Amino acid sequence: MQDFASLLPLLITVTGAVLIMLYAVCPQAKQQTASYICAAFFGAAFVVGLLTFGSEGELFSGIFKGVIGVSAFSNAASIIIFGCGFFTVAACSTYFREHKFATVEFYSLLLFSACGMVLLSMARELITAFIALEIMSLAIYILVGFDRNSPRATEAVFKYLLLGAFAGAFFCMGTAMIFGATGSTRFAVI
């Protein structure tokens, strides 16, 4: 039960992201309603993160084999990420009243990027860190180029995609070298 409580803030954000994606399919979906839903999920994850702040250790070691865990660092990072996500939603809702390029999916992508960030702080080995980094990066790539009418956004997403591809390749190459040298991808063994 302690493991589930520690993983609950991450599950809340994943649930929020999926629900907003499902809400986006509805013909009556409104951007303002999606911002309220997103803010509610960020707020709920923030509160649950505060309530489970003292927990430490591997999560579901029988299922996940110790690839994710919580520590004081991951707890603090998740609280900061959820708080920043909440204030980002608040700032975006006022910004999008003037600039009308946002859709409902924008808020789902915010939640998915936060999921990747939190999972990255919980990672206990390199492969999990890479997967979390890619979850975060893919959502942020789309968010960078969200304004399709802006040539600056198109250029920025192209440059960011190239830079991210090279960084991902270097990360994988480094992981392979570390695995070859140590025989493990776990941070504790490295």
mmCIF file of C-alpha atoms in Angstrom:
data_model
loop_
_atom_site.group_PDB
_atom_site.id
_atom_site.type_symbol
_atom_site.label_atom_id
_atom_site.label_comp_id
_atom_site.label_asym_id
_atom_site.label_seq_id
_atom_site.Cartn_x
_atom_site.Cartn_y
_atom_site.Cartn_z
ATOM 1 C CA MET A 1 0.000 0.000 0.000
ATOM 2 C CA GLN A 2 2.920 2.329 0.722
ATOM 3 C CA ASP A 3 4.267 1.688 -2.779
ATOM 4 C CA PHE A 4 0.918 2.560 -4.340
ATOM 5 C CA ALA A 5 0.694 5.758 -2.293
ATOM 6 C CA SER A 6 4.178 6.791 -3.426
ATOM 7 C CA LEU A 7 3.314 6.106 -7.065
ATOM 8 C CA LEU A 8 -0.087 7.817 -6.832
ATOM 9 C CA PRO A 9 1.043 11.344 -7.908
ATOM 10 C CA LEU A 10 2.449 9.883 -11.120
ATOM 11 C CA LEU A 11 -0.712 7.840 -11.685
ATOM 12 C CA ILE A 12 -2.847 10.943 -11.160
ATOM 13 C CA THR A 13 -1.001 12.842 -13.892
ATOM 14 C CA VAL A 14 -1.158 9.897 -16.312
ATOM 15 C CA THR A 15 -4.886 9.562 -15.647
ATOM 16 C CA GLY A 16 -5.386 13.283 -16.195
ATOM 17 C CA ALA A 17 -3.475 13.218 -19.471
ATOM 18 C CA VAL A 18 -5.491 10.284 -20.792
ATOM 19 C CA LEU A 19 -8.808 11.787 -19.660
ATOM 20 C CA ILE A 20 -8.042 15.100 -21.358
ATOM 21 C CA MET A 21 -7.153 13.224 -24.550
ATOM 22 C CA LEU A 22 -10.508 11.448 -24.361
ATOM 23 C CA TYR A 23 -12.223 14.759 -23.646
ATOM 24 C CA ALA A 24 -10.603 16.254 -26.759
ATOM 25 C CA VAL A 25 -12.538 13.786 -28.920
ATOM 26 C CA CYS A 26 -15.873 15.205 -27.749
ATOM 27 C CA PRO A 27 -17.393 17.692 -30.205
ATOM 28 C CA GLN A 28 -18.249 20.108 -27.370
ATOM 29 C CA ALA A 29 -14.706 20.105 -25.927
ATOM 30 C CA LYS A 30 -13.611 23.569 -24.834
ATOM 31 C CA GLN A 31 -10.096 24.765 -24.199
ATOM 32 C CA GLN A 32 -11.052 26.595 -20.995
ATOM 33 C CA THR A 33 -12.651 23.463 -19.514
ATOM 34 C CA ALA A 34 -9.551 21.439 -20.375
ATOM 35 C CA SER A 35 -7.390 23.995 -18.571
ATOM 36 C CA TYR A 36 -9.536 23.612 -15.438
ATOM 37 C CA ILE A 37 -9.310 19.819 -15.632
ATOM 38 C CA CYS A 38 -5.536 19.978 -16.105
ATOM 39 C CA ALA A 39 -5.119 22.398 -13.197
ATOM 40 C CA ALA A 40 -7.237 20.114 -11.006
ATOM 41 C CA PHE A 41 -5.063 17.100 -11.807
ATOM 42 C CA PHE A 42 -1.852 19.068 -11.222
ATOM 43 C CA GLY A 43 -3.281 20.315 -7.921
ATOM 44 C CA ALA A 44 -4.346 16.823 -6.855
ATOM 45 C CA ALA A 45 -0.931 15.387 -7.715
ATOM 46 C CA PHE A 46 0.733 18.235 -5.799
ATOM 47 C CA VAL A 47 -1.368 17.584 -2.674
ATOM 48 C CA VAL A 48 -0.815 13.811 -2.817
ATOM 49 C CA GLY A 49 2.905 14.459 -3.358
ATOM 50 C CA LEU A 50 2.961 16.563 -0.202
ATOM 51 C CA LEU A 51 1.137 13.854 1.753
ATOM 52 C CA THR A 52 3.575 11.127 0.643
ATOM 53 C CA PHE A 53 6.690 13.275 1.005
ATOM 54 C CA GLY A 54 8.504 11.158 3.607
ATOM 55 C CA SER A 55 8.378 7.853 1.735
ATOM 56 C CA GLU A 56 11.574 6.313 0.393
ATOM 57 C CA GLY A 57 12.606 3.057 -1.257
ATOM 58 C CA GLU A 58 11.979 0.953 -4.334
ATOM 59 C CA LEU A 59 8.441 0.821 -5.695
ATOM 60 C CA PHE A 60 6.834 -2.549 -6.389
ATOM 61 C CA SER A 61 10.190 -4.346 -6.342
ATOM 62 C CA GLY A 62 8.513 -7.644 -7.221
ATOM 63 C CA ILE A 63 6.910 -6.255 -10.378
ATOM 64 C CA PHE A 64 9.304 -3.534 -11.497
ATOM 65 C CA LYS A 65 12.457 -5.259 -10.177
ATOM 66 C CA GLY A 66 13.677 -2.033 -8.593
ATOM 67 C CA VAL A 67 13.832 0.116 -11.717
ATOM 68 C CA ILE A 68 11.874 2.960 -10.089
ATOM 69 C CA GLY A 69 11.917 4.229 -6.551
ATOM 70 C CA VAL A 70 11.268 7.257 -4.428
ATOM 71 C CA SER A 71 13.715 9.289 -2.411
ATOM 72 C CA ALA A 72 13.820 12.721 -0.840
ATOM 73 C CA PHE A 73 15.089 14.070 -4.171
ATOM 74 C CA SER A 74 12.330 12.497 -6.267
ATOM 75 C CA ASN A 75 9.673 13.620 -3.786
ATOM 76 C CA ALA A 76 10.939 17.207 -3.854
ATOM 77 C CA ALA A 77 11.324 17.149 -7.641
ATOM 78 C CA SER A 78 7.784 15.864 -8.153
ATOM 79 C CA ILE A 79 6.322 18.535 -5.885
ATOM 80 C CA ILE A 80 8.243 21.243 -7.760
ATOM 81 C CA ILE A 81 7.190 19.813 -11.145
ATOM 82 C CA PHE A 82 3.516 19.614 -10.175
ATOM 83 C CA GLY A 83 3.575 23.119 -8.700
ATOM 84 C CA CYS A 84 5.218 24.537 -11.819
ATOM 85 C CA GLY A 85 2.726 22.633 -13.965
ATOM 86 C CA PHE A 86 -0.176 24.176 -12.075
ATOM 87 C CA PHE A 87 1.188 27.692 -12.542
ATOM 88 C CA THR A 88 1.962 26.969 -16.201
ATOM 89 C CA VAL A 89 -1.680 26.051 -16.762
ATOM 90 C CA ALA A 90 -2.753 29.261 -15.016
ATOM 91 C CA ALA A 91 -0.431 31.347 -17.191
ATOM 92 C CA CYS A 92 -1.468 29.530 -20.373
ATOM 93 C CA SER A 93 -5.163 30.043 -19.818
ATOM 94 C CA THR A 94 -4.692 33.831 -19.776
ATOM 95 C CA TYR A 95 -2.212 33.731 -22.673
ATOM 96 C CA PHE A 96 -4.566 31.721 -24.875
ATOM 97 C CA ARG A 97 -7.359 34.242 -24.437
ATOM 98 C CA GLU A 98 -5.307 36.574 -26.661
ATOM 99 C CA HIS A 99 -3.581 33.977 -28.863
ATOM 100 C CA LYS A 100 -6.082 31.511 -30.258
ATOM 101 C CA PHE A 101 -3.830 28.676 -31.454
ATOM 102 C CA ALA A 102 -4.283 26.323 -28.491
ATOM 103 C CA THR A 103 -6.403 23.202 -28.563
ATOM 104 C CA VAL A 104 -7.502 20.823 -25.826
ATOM 105 C CA GLU A 105 -4.575 18.466 -26.510
ATOM 106 C CA PHE A 106 -2.150 21.132 -25.276
ATOM 107 C CA TYR A 107 -3.067 20.380 -21.669
ATOM 108 C CA SER A 108 -2.748 16.646 -22.157
ATOM 109 C CA LEU A 109 0.772 17.174 -23.472
ATOM 110 C CA LEU A 110 1.613 19.286 -20.411
ATOM 111 C CA LEU A 111 0.567 16.416 -18.168
ATOM 112 C CA PHE A 112 2.501 13.855 -20.230
ATOM 113 C CA SER A 113 5.664 15.971 -20.065
ATOM 114 C CA ALA A 114 5.244 16.245 -16.287
ATOM 115 C CA CYS A 115 4.849 12.446 -16.124
ATOM 116 C CA GLY A 116 8.143 12.017 -17.934
ATOM 117 C CA MET A 117 9.879 14.481 -15.625
ATOM 118 C CA VAL A 118 8.609 12.773 -12.478
ATOM 119 C CA LEU A 119 9.459 9.324 -13.826
ATOM 120 C CA LEU A 120 12.956 10.587 -14.654
ATOM 121 C CA SER A 121 13.435 11.666 -11.040
ATOM 122 C CA MET A 122 12.238 8.223 -9.868
ATOM 123 C CA ALA A 123 14.476 6.224 -12.223
ATOM 124 C CA ARG A 124 16.925 3.827 -10.585
ATOM 125 C CA GLU A 125 18.611 2.615 -13.766
ATOM 126 C CA LEU A 126 19.646 3.975 -17.145
ATOM 127 C CA ILE A 127 17.019 2.322 -19.352
ATOM 128 C CA THR A 128 14.182 3.685 -17.222
ATOM 129 C CA ALA A 129 15.846 7.098 -17.285
ATOM 130 C CA PHE A 130 16.008 6.950 -21.091
ATOM 131 C CA ILE A 131 12.330 5.972 -21.409
ATOM 132 C CA ALA A 132 11.314 8.774 -19.032
ATOM 133 C CA LEU A 133 13.493 11.245 -20.929
ATOM 134 C CA GLU A 134 11.821 10.277 -24.206
ATOM 135 C CA ILE A 135 8.300 10.535 -22.738
ATOM 136 C CA MET A 136 9.131 14.024 -21.551
ATOM 137 C CA SER A 137 10.931 15.033 -24.749
ATOM 138 C CA LEU A 138 8.267 13.873 -27.192
ATOM 139 C CA ALA A 139 5.593 15.878 -25.406
ATOM 140 C CA ILE A 140 7.836 18.934 -25.236
ATOM 141 C CA TYR A 141 8.737 18.662 -28.950
ATOM 142 C CA ILE A 142 5.053 18.950 -29.781
ATOM 143 C CA LEU A 143 4.523 21.772 -27.297
ATOM 144 C CA VAL A 144 7.407 23.767 -28.794
ATOM 145 C CA GLY A 145 5.872 23.624 -32.263
ATOM 146 C CA PHE A 146 2.263 23.951 -31.160
ATOM 147 C CA ASP A 147 1.694 27.263 -32.964
ATOM 148 C CA ARG A 148 1.635 25.908 -36.509
ATOM 149 C CA ASN A 149 1.294 29.354 -38.078
ATOM 150 C CA SER A 150 4.514 30.669 -36.561
ATOM 151 C CA PRO A 151 7.685 30.165 -38.613
ATOM 152 C CA ARG A 152 9.727 30.591 -35.430
ATOM 153 C CA ALA A 153 7.901 27.676 -33.788
ATOM 154 C CA THR A 154 8.488 25.475 -36.826
ATOM 155 C CA GLU A 155 12.184 26.306 -36.845
ATOM 156 C CA ALA A 156 12.454 25.792 -33.091
ATOM 157 C CA VAL A 157 10.807 22.370 -33.156
ATOM 158 C CA PHE A 158 13.029 21.245 -36.034
ATOM 159 C CA LYS A 159 16.195 22.340 -34.223
ATOM 160 C CA TYR A 160 14.995 20.845 -30.938
ATOM 161 C CA LEU A 161 14.107 17.566 -32.653
ATOM 162 C CA LEU A 162 17.564 17.296 -34.221
ATOM 163 C CA LEU A 163 19.285 18.174 -30.964
ATOM 164 C CA GLY A 164 17.096 15.701 -29.059
ATOM 165 C CA ALA A 165 17.805 12.929 -31.556
ATOM 166 C CA PHE A 166 21.555 13.414 -31.199
ATOM 167 C CA ALA A 167 21.279 13.619 -27.410
ATOM 168 C CA GLY A 168 19.199 10.430 -27.325
ATOM 169 C CA ALA A 169 21.731 8.650 -29.520
ATOM 170 C CA PHE A 170 24.602 9.755 -27.278
ATOM 171 C CA PHE A 171 22.654 8.653 -24.203
ATOM 172 C CA CYS A 172 22.061 5.201 -25.707
ATOM 173 C CA MET A 173 25.698 4.907 -26.744
ATOM 174 C CA GLY A 174 26.845 5.900 -23.267
ATOM 175 C CA THR A 175 24.435 3.419 -21.698
ATOM 176 C CA ALA A 176 25.815 0.653 -23.913
ATOM 177 C CA MET A 177 29.383 1.538 -22.930
ATOM 178 C CA ILE A 178 28.516 1.648 -19.234
ATOM 179 C CA PHE A 179 26.718 -1.692 -19.516
ATOM 180 C CA GLY A 180 29.739 -3.163 -21.304
ATOM 181 C CA ALA A 181 32.102 -1.924 -18.601
ATOM 182 C CA THR A 182 30.021 -2.732 -15.511
ATOM 183 C CA GLY A 183 27.542 -5.398 -16.647
ATOM 184 C CA SER A 184 24.598 -3.428 -15.259
ATOM 185 C CA THR A 185 22.509 -0.362 -15.967
ATOM 186 C CA ARG A 186 21.501 0.220 -12.333
ATOM 187 C CA PHE A 187 22.727 3.408 -10.698
ATOM 188 C CA ALA A 188 23.607 1.567 -7.476
ATOM 189 C CA VAL A 189 25.983 -0.789 -9.312
ATOM 190 C CA ILE A 190 27.509 1.867 -11.538
#
